[in-house]
Amino acid sequence: MKYSKRLSSMQESPIRKLVPYAIDAKSRGTKVYHLNIGQPDIKTPKGFFDAVKNFDSEVLEYAVSPGIPELIHAIRDYYTTYDMHFNDSQILITNGGSEALLFTIMAVCDPGDNILAPEPFYTNYNGFSQCANVTVKPITTKAEEGFHLPSKEEILSRIDPNTKAILLSNPGNPTGTVYTRAEIDMIAQIAKENDLWIIADEVYREFVYDGLEYTSFGNIEEIEDRVVIIDSVSKRYSACGARIGSIACKNTGLISQILKLCQGRLCVATLEQIGAVELYKTPTSYFKEVNNEYRKRRDVLYDELMKVDGVICKKPTGAFYIVAKLPVENAEEFVVWMLNEFSDENETVMPCPAEGFYATEGLGRDEVRLAYILNEKDLHRAAILLKEGLEKYVTLKKSEVLAGSEA
């Protein structure tokens, strides 16, 4: 039997494809510290569970396709705290930020079109685009420069007649980069001058450190008709399993187009929406505590990484990820080795190879993404294991090269 080229050409998730090696390690009695996936251990606000528990109805009905009004109102009110003002008809509820991204790409691109995205980027940007027969054209950024954007001229050189949008996350996944106001303004100018959409993935909006100022694309009035804001409760409220995302856009024509897709998939789960209403009522003190916790975790992991000769990375200023260039040729082989061959006191650690976060072939082969989502004690232990494993692996590879040259 034949399979579609659409899915045959789609890459596996670099975040999840090595999980079987972790399962095997655990079956041997090895404890694995997971730094490969952005699943926080922060407690989900209790209001979510209380709302679901207290739901009282004899029939669990379909919700309306745009999303229940109570949740749309809650999201609208949330945006006002960032000086972004939407009306109810400009917000759609989706099955996580993933569906929001897929629906938006389908709405602004035809098959054969392309979108620009700074690489490394969230790996599913590639997957969702491939599903829609759309290509991601990379804007390469570098670890040595903190993954900040290149010049306007370099970005303009990537645009062709089939370019329809610029897609970027801010703060960045997987880089943890927070774009400056100057970078935001540059992208806004490029989009306006070249009639492009801006798909702004802002699910890590709350996670900005070191006193940096955060600017949303939703705060740039002159491009409000071409900005699509992708959002989610997953990381903001540590509610990844709820699968509640949203699209906010002041271009009501685009919202009307995306609503067709929302109607086609009928609705987002009713109970999760009811629970999410309460999440958006969470006091701002929650974010202050969580932000401080992630900042401490970042410092623990970064400080240990910097003790290893040959590791290159700038301290990230947002989200909860670090992309680090390692002194290895193939980071995926290193991760597999860590799970198959390395342990200390029956413990090991699982990073995520970063090659799958790039569109340019060959880039990221020597890089890993690390998610600092464990509690401080476990993260410190994981950081030490990573340091010890990396040093042992580098020594082993040097010995193999030396033995090969003497043979």
Short mmCIF file of N, CA, C and O in Angstrom, two decimals, residues 44 114 117 173 247 274:
data_model
loop_
_atom_site.label_atom_id
_atom_site.label_comp_id
_atom_site.label_asym_id
_atom_site.label_seq_id
_atom_site.Cartn_x
_atom_site.Cartn_y
_atom_site.Cartn_z
N THR A 44 -0.54 22.90 38.36
CA THR A 44 -1.61 23.57 37.64
C THR A 44 -2.53 24.26 38.65
O THR A 44 -2.88 23.65 39.67
N ASN A 114 5.40 29.58 0.83
CA ASN A 114 6.37 29.39 1.90
C ASN A 114 6.19 30.46 2.96
O ASN A 114 5.58 31.51 2.72
N ALA A 117 10.83 31.67 8.89
CA ALA A 117 10.89 31.44 10.33
C ALA A 117 12.35 31.45 10.78
O ALA A 117 13.19 30.80 10.14
N ASN A 173 11.10 29.40 21.42
CA ASN A 173 11.25 27.96 21.61
C ASN A 173 11.88 27.45 20.32
O ASN A 173 11.27 27.61 19.25
N ILE A 247 -6.52 31.73 18.88
CA ILE A 247 -6.07 32.62 17.82
C ILE A 247 -6.72 33.96 18.07
O ILE A 247 -7.92 34.05 18.32
N ILE A 274 -14.21 24.93 30.03
CA ILE A 274 -14.76 25.40 31.31
C ILE A 274 -13.65 25.53 32.35
O ILE A 274 -13.58 26.50 33.10
#
